[in-house]
Coordinates of C-alpha atoms in Angstrom, one line a residue:
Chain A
X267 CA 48.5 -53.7 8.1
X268 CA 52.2 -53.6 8.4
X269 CA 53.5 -54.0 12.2
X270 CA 56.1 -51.7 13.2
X271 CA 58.7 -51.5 15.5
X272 CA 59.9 -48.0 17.7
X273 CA 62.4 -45.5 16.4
X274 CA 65.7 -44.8 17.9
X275 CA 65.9 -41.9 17.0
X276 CA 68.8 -40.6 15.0
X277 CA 71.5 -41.6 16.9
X278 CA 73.0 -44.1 18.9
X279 CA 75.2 -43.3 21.5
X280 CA 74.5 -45.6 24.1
X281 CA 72.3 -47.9 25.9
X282 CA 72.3 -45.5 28.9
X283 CA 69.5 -43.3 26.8
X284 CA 67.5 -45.9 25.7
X285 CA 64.4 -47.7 27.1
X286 CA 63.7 -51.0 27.5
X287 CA 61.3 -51.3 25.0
X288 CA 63.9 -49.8 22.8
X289 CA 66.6 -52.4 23.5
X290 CA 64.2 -55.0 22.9
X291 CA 63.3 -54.0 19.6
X292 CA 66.8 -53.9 18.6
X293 CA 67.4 -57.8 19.7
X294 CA 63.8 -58.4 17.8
X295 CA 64.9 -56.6 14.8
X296 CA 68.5 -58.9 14.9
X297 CA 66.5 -61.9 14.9
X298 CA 65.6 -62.1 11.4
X299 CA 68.7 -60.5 10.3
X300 CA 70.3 -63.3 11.1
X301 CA 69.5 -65.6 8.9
X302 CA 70.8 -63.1 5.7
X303 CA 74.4 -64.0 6.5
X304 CA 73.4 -67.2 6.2
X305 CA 72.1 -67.1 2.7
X306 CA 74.2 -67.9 -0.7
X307 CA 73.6 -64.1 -1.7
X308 CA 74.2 -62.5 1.7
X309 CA 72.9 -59.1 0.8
X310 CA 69.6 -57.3 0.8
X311 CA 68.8 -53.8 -0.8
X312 CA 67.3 -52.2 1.8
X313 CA 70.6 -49.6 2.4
X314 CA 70.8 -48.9 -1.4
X315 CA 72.1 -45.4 -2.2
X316 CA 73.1 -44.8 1.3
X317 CA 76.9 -43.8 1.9
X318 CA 78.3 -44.6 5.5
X319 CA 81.8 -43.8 6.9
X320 CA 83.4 -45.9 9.2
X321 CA 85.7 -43.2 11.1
X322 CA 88.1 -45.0 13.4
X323 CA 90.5 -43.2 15.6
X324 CA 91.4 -46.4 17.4
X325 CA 92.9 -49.4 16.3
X326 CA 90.2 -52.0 16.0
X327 CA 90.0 -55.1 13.8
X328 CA 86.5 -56.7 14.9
X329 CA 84.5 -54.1 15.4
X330 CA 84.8 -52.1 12.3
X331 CA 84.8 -55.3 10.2
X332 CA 81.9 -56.7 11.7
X333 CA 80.3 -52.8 11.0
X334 CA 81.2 -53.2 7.6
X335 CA 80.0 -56.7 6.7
X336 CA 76.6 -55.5 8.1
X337 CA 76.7 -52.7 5.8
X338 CA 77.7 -54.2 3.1
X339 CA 74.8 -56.9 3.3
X340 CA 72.3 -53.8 3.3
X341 CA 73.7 -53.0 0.3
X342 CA 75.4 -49.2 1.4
X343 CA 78.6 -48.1 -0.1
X344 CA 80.9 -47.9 2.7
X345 CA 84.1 -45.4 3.6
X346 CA 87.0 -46.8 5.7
X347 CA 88.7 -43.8 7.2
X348 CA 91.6 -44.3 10.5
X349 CA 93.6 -42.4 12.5
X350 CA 97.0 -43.2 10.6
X351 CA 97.3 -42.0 7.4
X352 CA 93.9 -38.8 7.7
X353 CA 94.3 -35.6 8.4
X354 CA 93.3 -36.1 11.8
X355 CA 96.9 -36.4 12.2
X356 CA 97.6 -33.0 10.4
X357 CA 95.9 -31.6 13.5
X358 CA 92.4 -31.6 11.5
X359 CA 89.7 -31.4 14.5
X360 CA 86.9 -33.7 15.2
X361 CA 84.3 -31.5 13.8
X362 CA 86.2 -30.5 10.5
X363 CA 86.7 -34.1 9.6
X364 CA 83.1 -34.5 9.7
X365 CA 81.9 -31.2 7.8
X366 CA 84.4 -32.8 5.3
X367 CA 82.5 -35.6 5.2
X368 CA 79.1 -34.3 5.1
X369 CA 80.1 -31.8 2.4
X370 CA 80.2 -34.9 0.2
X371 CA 76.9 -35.9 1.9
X372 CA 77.2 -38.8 3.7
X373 CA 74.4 -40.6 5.4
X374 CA 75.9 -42.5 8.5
X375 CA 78.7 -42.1 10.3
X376 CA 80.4 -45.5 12.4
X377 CA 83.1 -43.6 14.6
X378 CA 85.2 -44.9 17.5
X379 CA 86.8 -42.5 19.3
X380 CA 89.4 -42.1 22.3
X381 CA 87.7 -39.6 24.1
X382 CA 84.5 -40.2 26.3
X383 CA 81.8 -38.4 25.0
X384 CA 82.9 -37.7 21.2
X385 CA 79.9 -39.7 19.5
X386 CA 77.4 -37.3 21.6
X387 CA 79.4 -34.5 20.7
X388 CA 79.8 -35.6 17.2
X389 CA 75.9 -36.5 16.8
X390 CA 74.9 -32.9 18.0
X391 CA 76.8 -31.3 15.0
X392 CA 76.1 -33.3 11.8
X393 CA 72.7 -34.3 10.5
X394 CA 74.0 -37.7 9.8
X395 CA 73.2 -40.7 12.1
X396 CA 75.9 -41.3 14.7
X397 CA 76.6 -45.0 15.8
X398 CA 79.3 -45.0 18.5
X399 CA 81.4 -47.9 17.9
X400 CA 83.2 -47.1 21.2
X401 CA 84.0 -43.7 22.7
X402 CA 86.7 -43.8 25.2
X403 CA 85.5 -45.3 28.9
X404 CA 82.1 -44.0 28.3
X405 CA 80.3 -46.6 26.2
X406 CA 80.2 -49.1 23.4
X407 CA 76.4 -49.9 22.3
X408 CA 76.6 -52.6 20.0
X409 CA 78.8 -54.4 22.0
X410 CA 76.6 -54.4 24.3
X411 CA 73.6 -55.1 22.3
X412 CA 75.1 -58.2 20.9
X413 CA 76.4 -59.6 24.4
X414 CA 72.4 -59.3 25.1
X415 CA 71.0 -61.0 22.2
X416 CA 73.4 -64.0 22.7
X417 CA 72.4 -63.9 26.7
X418 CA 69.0 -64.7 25.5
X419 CA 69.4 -66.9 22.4
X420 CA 71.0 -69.3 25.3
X421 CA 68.5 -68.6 28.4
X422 CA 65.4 -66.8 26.5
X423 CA 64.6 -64.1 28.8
X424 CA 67.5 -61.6 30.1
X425 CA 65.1 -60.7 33.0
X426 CA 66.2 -62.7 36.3
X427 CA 69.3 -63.7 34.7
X428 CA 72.7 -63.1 37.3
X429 CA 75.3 -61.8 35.1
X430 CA 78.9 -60.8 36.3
X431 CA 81.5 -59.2 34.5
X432 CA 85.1 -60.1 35.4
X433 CA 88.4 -58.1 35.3
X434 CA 89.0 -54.4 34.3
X435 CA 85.8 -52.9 34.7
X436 CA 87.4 -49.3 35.2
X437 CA 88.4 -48.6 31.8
X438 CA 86.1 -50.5 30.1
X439 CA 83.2 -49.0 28.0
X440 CA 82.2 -52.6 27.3
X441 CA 81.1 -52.8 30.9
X442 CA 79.5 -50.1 31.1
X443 CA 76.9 -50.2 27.9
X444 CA 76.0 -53.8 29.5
X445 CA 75.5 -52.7 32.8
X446 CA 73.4 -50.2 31.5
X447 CA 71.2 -52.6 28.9
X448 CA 71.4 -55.7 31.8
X449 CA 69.8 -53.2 34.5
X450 CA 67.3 -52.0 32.0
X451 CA 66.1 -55.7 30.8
X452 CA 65.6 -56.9 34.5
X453 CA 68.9 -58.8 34.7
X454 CA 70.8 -58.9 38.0
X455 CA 74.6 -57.6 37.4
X456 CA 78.0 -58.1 39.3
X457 CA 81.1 -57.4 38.9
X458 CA 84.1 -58.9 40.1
X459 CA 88.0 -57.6 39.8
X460 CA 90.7 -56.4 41.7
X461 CA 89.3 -52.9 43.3
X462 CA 92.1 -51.0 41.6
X463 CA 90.1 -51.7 38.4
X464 CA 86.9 -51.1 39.6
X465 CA 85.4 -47.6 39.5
X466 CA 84.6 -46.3 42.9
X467 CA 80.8 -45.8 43.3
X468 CA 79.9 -48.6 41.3
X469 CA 77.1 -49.8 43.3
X470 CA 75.4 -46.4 42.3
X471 CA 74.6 -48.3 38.5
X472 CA 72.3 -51.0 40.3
X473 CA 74.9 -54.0 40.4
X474 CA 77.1 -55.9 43.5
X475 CA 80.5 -56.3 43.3
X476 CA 82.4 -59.4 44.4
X477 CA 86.1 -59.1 45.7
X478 CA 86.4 -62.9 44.9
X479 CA 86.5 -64.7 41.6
X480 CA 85.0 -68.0 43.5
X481 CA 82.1 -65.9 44.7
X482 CA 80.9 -64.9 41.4
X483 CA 81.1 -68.0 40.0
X484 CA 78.9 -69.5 42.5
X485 CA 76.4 -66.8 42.2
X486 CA 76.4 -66.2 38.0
X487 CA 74.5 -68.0 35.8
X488 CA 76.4 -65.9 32.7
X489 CA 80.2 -64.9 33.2
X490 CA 81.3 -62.2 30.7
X491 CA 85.1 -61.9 31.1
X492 CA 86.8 -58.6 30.0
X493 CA 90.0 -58.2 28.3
X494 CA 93.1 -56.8 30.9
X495 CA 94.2 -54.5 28.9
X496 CA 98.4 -55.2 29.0
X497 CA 99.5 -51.7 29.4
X498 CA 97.3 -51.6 33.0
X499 CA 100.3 -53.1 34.2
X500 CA 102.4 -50.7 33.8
X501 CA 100.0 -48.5 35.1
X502 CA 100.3 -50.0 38.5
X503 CA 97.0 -51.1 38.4
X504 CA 98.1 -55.0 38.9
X505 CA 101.3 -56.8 39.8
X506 CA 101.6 -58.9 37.5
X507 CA 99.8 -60.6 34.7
X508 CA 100.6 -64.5 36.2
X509 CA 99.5 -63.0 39.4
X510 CA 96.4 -61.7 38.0
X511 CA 95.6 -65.4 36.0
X512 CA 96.1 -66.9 39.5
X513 CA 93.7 -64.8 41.3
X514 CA 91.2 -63.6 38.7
X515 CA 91.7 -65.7 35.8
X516 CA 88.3 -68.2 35.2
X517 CA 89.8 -71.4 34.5
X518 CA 88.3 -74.4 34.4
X519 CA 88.7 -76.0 37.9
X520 CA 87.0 -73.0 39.2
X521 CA 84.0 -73.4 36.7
X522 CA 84.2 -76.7 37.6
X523 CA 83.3 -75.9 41.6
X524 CA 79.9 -75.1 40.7
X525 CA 77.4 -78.2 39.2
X526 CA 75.2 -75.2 37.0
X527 CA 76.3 -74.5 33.1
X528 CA 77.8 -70.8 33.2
X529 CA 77.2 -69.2 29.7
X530 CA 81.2 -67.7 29.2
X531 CA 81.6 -64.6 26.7
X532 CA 84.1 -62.3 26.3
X533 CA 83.7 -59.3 24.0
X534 CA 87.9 -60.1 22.4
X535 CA 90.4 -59.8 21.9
X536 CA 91.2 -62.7 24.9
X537 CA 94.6 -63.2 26.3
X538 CA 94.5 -66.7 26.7
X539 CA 95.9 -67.3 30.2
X540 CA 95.6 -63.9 31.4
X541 CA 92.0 -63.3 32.4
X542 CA 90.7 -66.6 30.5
X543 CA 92.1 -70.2 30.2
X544 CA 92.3 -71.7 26.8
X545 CA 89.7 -74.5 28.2
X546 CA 87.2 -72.3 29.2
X547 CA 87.8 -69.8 25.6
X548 CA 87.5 -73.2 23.7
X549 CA 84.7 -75.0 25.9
X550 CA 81.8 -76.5 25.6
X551 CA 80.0 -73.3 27.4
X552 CA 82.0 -70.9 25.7
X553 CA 80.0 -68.4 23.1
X554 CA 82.6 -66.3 22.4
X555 CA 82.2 -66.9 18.3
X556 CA 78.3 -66.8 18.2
X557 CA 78.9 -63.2 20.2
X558 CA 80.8 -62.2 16.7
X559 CA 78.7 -63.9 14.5
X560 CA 75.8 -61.8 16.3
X561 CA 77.2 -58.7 16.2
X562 CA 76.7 -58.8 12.8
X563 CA 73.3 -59.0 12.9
X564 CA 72.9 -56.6 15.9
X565 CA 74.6 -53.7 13.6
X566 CA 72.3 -54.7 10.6
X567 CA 69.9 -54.2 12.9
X568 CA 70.6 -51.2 14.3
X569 CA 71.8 -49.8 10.8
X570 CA 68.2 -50.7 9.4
X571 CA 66.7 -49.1 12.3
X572 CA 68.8 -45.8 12.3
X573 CA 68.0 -45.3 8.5
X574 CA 63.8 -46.2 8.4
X575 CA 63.8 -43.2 12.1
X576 CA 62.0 -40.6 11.5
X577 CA 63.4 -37.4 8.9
X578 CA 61.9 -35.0 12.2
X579 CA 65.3 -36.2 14.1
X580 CA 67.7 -35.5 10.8
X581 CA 65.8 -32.3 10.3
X582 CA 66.6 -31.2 13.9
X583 CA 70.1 -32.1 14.0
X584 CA 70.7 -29.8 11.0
X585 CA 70.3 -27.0 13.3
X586 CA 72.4 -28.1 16.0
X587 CA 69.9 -29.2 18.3
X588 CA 70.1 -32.5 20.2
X589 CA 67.2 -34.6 18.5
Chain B
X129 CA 37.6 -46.5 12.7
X130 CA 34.7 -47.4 11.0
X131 CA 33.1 -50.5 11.4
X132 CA 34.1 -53.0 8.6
X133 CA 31.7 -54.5 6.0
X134 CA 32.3 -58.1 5.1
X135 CA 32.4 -58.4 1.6
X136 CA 33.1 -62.2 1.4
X137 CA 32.7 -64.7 4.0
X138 CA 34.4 -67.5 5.3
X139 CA 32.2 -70.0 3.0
X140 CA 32.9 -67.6 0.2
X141 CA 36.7 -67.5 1.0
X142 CA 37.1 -71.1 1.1
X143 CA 35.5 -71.3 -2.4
X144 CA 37.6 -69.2 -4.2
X145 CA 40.4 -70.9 -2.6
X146 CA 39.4 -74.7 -4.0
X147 CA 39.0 -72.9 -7.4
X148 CA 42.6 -71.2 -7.0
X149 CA 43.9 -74.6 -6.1
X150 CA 43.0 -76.5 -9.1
X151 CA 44.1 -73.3 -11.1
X152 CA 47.3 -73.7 -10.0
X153 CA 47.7 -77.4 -10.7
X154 CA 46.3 -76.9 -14.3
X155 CA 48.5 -74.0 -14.8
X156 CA 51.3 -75.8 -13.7
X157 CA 50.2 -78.6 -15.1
X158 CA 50.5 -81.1 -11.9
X159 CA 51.8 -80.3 -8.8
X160 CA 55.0 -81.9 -8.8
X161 CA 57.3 -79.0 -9.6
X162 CA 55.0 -76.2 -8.1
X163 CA 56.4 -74.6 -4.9
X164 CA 54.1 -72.0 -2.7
X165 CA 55.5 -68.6 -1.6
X166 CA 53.3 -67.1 0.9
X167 CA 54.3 -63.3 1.4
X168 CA 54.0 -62.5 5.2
X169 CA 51.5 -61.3 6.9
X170 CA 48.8 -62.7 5.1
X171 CA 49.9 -64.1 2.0
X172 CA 51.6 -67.2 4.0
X173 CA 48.3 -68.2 5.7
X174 CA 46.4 -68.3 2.9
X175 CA 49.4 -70.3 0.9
X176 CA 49.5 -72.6 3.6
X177 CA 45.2 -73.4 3.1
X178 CA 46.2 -73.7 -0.7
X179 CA 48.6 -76.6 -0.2
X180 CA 46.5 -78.4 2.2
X181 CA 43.8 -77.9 -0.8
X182 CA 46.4 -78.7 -3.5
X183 CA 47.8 -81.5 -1.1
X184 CA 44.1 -83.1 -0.7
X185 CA 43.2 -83.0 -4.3
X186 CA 46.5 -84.3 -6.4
X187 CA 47.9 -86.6 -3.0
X188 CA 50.8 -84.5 -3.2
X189 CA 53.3 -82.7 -0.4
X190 CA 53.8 -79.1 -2.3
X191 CA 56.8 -77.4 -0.4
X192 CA 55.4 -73.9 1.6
X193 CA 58.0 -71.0 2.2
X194 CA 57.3 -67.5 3.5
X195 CA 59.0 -64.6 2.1
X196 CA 59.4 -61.0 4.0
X197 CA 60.0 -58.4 1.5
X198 CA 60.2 -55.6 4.5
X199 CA 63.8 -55.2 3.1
X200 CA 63.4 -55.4 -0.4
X201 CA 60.6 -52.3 0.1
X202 CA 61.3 -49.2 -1.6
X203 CA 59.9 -46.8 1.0
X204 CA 62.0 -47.2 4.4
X205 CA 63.0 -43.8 5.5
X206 CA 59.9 -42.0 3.5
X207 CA 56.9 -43.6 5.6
X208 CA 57.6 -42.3 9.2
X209 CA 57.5 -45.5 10.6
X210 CA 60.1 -48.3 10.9
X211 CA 58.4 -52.0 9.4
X212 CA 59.3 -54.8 11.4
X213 CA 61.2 -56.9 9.6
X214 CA 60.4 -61.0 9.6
X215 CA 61.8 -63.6 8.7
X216 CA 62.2 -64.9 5.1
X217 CA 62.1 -68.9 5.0
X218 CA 62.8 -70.8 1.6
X219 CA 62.3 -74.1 1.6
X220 CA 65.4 -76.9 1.2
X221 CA 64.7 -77.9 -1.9
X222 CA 65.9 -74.5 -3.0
X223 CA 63.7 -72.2 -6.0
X224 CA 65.8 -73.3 -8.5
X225 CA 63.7 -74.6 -12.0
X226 CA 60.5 -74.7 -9.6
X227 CA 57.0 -73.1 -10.7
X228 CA 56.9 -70.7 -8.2
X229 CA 53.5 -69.6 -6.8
X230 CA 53.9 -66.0 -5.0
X231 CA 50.2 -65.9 -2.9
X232 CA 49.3 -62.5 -1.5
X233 CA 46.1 -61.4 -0.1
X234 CA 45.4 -58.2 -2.0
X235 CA 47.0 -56.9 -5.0
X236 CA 46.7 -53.6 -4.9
X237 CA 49.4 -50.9 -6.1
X238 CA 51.6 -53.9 -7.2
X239 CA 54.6 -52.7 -5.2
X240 CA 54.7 -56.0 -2.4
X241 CA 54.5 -58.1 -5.8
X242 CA 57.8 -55.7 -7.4
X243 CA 59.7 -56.3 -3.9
X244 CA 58.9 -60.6 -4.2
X245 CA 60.1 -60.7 -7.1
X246 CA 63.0 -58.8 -6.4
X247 CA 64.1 -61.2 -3.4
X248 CA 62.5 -64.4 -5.0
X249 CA 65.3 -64.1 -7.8
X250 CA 67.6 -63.2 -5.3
X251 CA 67.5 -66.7 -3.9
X252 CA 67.8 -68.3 -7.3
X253 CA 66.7 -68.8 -10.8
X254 CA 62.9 -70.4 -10.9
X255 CA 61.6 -72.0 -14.1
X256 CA 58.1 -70.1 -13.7
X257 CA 57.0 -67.6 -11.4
X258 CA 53.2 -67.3 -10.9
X259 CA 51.2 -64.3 -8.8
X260 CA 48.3 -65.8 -7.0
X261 CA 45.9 -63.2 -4.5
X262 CA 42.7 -63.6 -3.0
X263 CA 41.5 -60.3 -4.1
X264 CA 42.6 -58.1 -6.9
X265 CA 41.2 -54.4 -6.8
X266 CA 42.2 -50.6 -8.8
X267 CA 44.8 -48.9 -8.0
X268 CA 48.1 -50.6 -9.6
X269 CA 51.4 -48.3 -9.8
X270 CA 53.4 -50.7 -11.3
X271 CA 52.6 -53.1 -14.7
X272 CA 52.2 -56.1 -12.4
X273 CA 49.1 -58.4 -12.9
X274 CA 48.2 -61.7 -10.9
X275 CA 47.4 -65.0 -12.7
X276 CA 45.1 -66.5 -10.4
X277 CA 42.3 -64.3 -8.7
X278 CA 39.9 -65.7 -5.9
X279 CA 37.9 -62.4 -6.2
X280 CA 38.1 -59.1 -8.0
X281 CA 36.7 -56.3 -6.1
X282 CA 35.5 -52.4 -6.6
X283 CA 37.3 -50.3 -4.0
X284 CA 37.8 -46.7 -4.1
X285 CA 41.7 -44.9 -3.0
X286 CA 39.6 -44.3 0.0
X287 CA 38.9 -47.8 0.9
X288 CA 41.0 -50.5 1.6
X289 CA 40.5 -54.3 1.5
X290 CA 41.5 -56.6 4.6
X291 CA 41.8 -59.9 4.2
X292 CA 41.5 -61.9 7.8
X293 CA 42.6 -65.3 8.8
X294 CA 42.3 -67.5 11.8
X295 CA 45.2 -67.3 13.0
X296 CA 45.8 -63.9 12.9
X297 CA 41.8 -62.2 13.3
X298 CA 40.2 -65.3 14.4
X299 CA 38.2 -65.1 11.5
X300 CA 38.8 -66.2 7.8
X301 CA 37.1 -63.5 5.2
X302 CA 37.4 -60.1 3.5
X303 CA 36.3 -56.9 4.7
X304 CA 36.2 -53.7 3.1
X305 CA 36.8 -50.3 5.6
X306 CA 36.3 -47.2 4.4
X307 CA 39.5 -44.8 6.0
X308 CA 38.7 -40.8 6.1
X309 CA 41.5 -38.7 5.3
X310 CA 44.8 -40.1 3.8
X311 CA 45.4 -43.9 3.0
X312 CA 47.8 -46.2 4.4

């Protein structure tokens, strides 16, 4: 009598391995999680007695807290492990940290990781679920997942929506996990940056690129603006940060060229007048704050998904295999 | 599947739910501090046909919420399948001193009922609490018995009792299926 939604099986990498259907029952599942962190008593018990470790090897602030808020309303007892101050820094590798951790049997592990490719690699070797909270220039799921779900609390369908994403597209894992989940959904994707920050080939992932940030604008009808990372400069990659706000900044006057509402996110940190102007961060079509408030939702989703998937995929890992 | 006998029909259904109605009121003694809590997927149809009798009869406007106790289940991870979890909505006036009617469809193991009650006193502290199902039949795992039955009804661990309503199956009555092999 119960309906039910479709397994993810035991891990998430990233949204280049799921399908559609999968996606979409992520974003269904979010809906109703929603409305917890809304209640007096923000906490339900359907994580009890499960012990997940949030294993960050890279600073971040938003992300992990916006894990562990999710977790904590599911009611698991959470870890917080970084970089500074583990034994990852007394040389420990990847793959001891985690027998470590399993030896005092965890259930889930939250990593974010430098490297591309460490959540897969992670995921193969432990029979706990993997959620990659970012994995070098490879891919960042629930980032994704919780640009999508505020795409289509604003516009409904994500299907025949033009999205563009602006700036440093190169480096960014961000971009990649939406391209990947935009394409899949039936969106049409840009992108839009100076070429030295856009990966060469990267027409090959089904989306146009636009060598002017007046272009994009006019075709868009959702503008997800990327964070220019401030050590790119130094890397040659641009001249100069005012240079790059006068060129490829979205201010204002440029939104203003166009007479259709552009939906403005940014996944955050912003530098306010680098690659976003304070009017457009603080506008009136900015949803930069409902993205965080859904990405709570869109980990308890995930979270409640990862831990109802079938024992088969847990059972499988345990000896190795790729479930 | 087998083809499903009707055990009651619509004309019986809507019967047993004037009867539940004023069973309510008298148990609550009025309707003015009674508050119905259908549990989703059926139970909230059939509370929302109960207030529009209870509504009728005492000229009253009871408050309706839903509850989905998907997370408040004790069996994610064991069952195979992942629920689909809805959405829980509690009316503004809040729980809190109200006479609580939880309306189900079937009571049957009493675990749905153990995971209501669970999130009902989550969301705050009612004066009364009372467990209202169209059908009650064997098979309870838990100490949990209702308070107002439209229908009690002989079913083997090999049957199972669906309720239908029109907005889900078109159709308002009860149907008993016989399932071969293991239950749901």
């Amino acid at each position: 009598m119960t309906s039910t939604v479709s397994s993810l099986g035991k891990d998430l990498v990233g949204l280049e391995g799921l399908t559609a259907e999968q996606i979409r029952s992520i974003l269904d599942t979010a809906e109703p999680f929603k409305e917890i962190s809304e209640r007096r008593i923000k906490k339900v018990p359907v994580l009890r007695g499960k012990t997940i470790v949030n294993l960050f090897f890279e600073p971040s602030t938003r992300t992990r807290v916006s894990f562990e808020f999710a977790e904590k309303r599911l009611s698991a007892d959470t870890v917080n492990i970084s970089s500074s101050g583990s034994s990852v820094v007394k040389g420990e590798t990847l793959v001891d940290t985690a027998r470590n951790l399993e030896a005092m049997n965890i259930d889930m592990v939250v990593m974010r990781h430098g490297s591309s490719g460490s959540a897969r690699f992670l995921a193969e070797r432990i029979p706990s679920n993997v959620i990659n909270a970012g994995d070098g220039r490879h891919e960042h799921p629930t980032q994704a997942l919780l640009d999508l779900l505020t795409i289509r609390d604003h516009r409904g369908e994500i299907a025949g929506q033009k999205v563009c994403i602006v700036g440093d597209v190169l480096h960014s894992r961000v971009a990649r996990s939406n391209i990947y989940g935009l394409v899949k959904l039936g969106a049409e994707v840009a992108v839009c940056g100076p070429r030295t920050l856009l990966p060469r080939g990267i027409e090959e992932m089904g989306v146009r690129v636009f060598d002017r940030v007046e272009a994009a604008i006019e075709w868009s009808d959702v503008l997800n603006i990327l964070r220019l990372q401030l050590e790119r400069m130094e890397g040659g990659y641009v001249p100069s940060l005012r240079e790059y706000n006068h060129i490829w900044g979205v201010s204002s006057q440029r939104l203003a060229a166009v007479d259709r509402e552009l939906l403005i996110l940014h996944p955050g940190p912003m530098n306010r007048g680098v690659e976003i102007d304070s009017d457009v961060a603080d506008g009136p079509h900015s949803v930069i704050l409902q993205q965080v408030t859904n990405g709570v939702a869109v980990r308890m989703a995930v979270l409640y998904l990862l831990a109802g998937g079938t024992p088969d995929s847990a059972e499988a890992a345990k000896g190795g295999k790729e479930a | 599947m087998p083809s499903p006998s009707e055990v009651l029909d619509e004309a019986a259904v809507r019967r047993a739910l004037a009867r539940m109605a004023r069973e309510i009121v008298e148990r609550a003694g009025g309707a003015d501090d009674v508050m119905l809590m259908g549990i989703r997927r059926r139970g909230d149809h059939l509370a929302a046909l109960l207030k529009r009798e209870i509504d009728q009869a005492e000229n009253a406007d009871v408050p309706l919420g839903v509850l989905d106790i998907t997370l408040y289940r004790d069996d994610l991870g064991t069952v195979g399948t992942i629920p689909e979890v809805g959405e829980t909505q509690i009316p503004s006036q809040g729980i809190e001193g109200r006479i609580v009617v939880l309306v189900d469809d079937v009571l049957y193991t009493g675990r749905t009922i153990r995971a209501a009650l669970g999130e009902l006193l989550d969301w705050g502290r009612p004066g009364r609490i009372l467990l209202c199902v169209l059908v009650e039949r064997d098979g309870r795992e838990l100490p949990i018995q209702a308070d107002v039955v439209g229908a009690s009804i002989q079913a083997g661990p090999r049957e199972r009792i669906e309720v239908r309503v029109p907005a889900l199956d078109d159709r308002l009555g009860v149907d008993r299926i016989v399932v071969d092999g293991g239950s749901e």
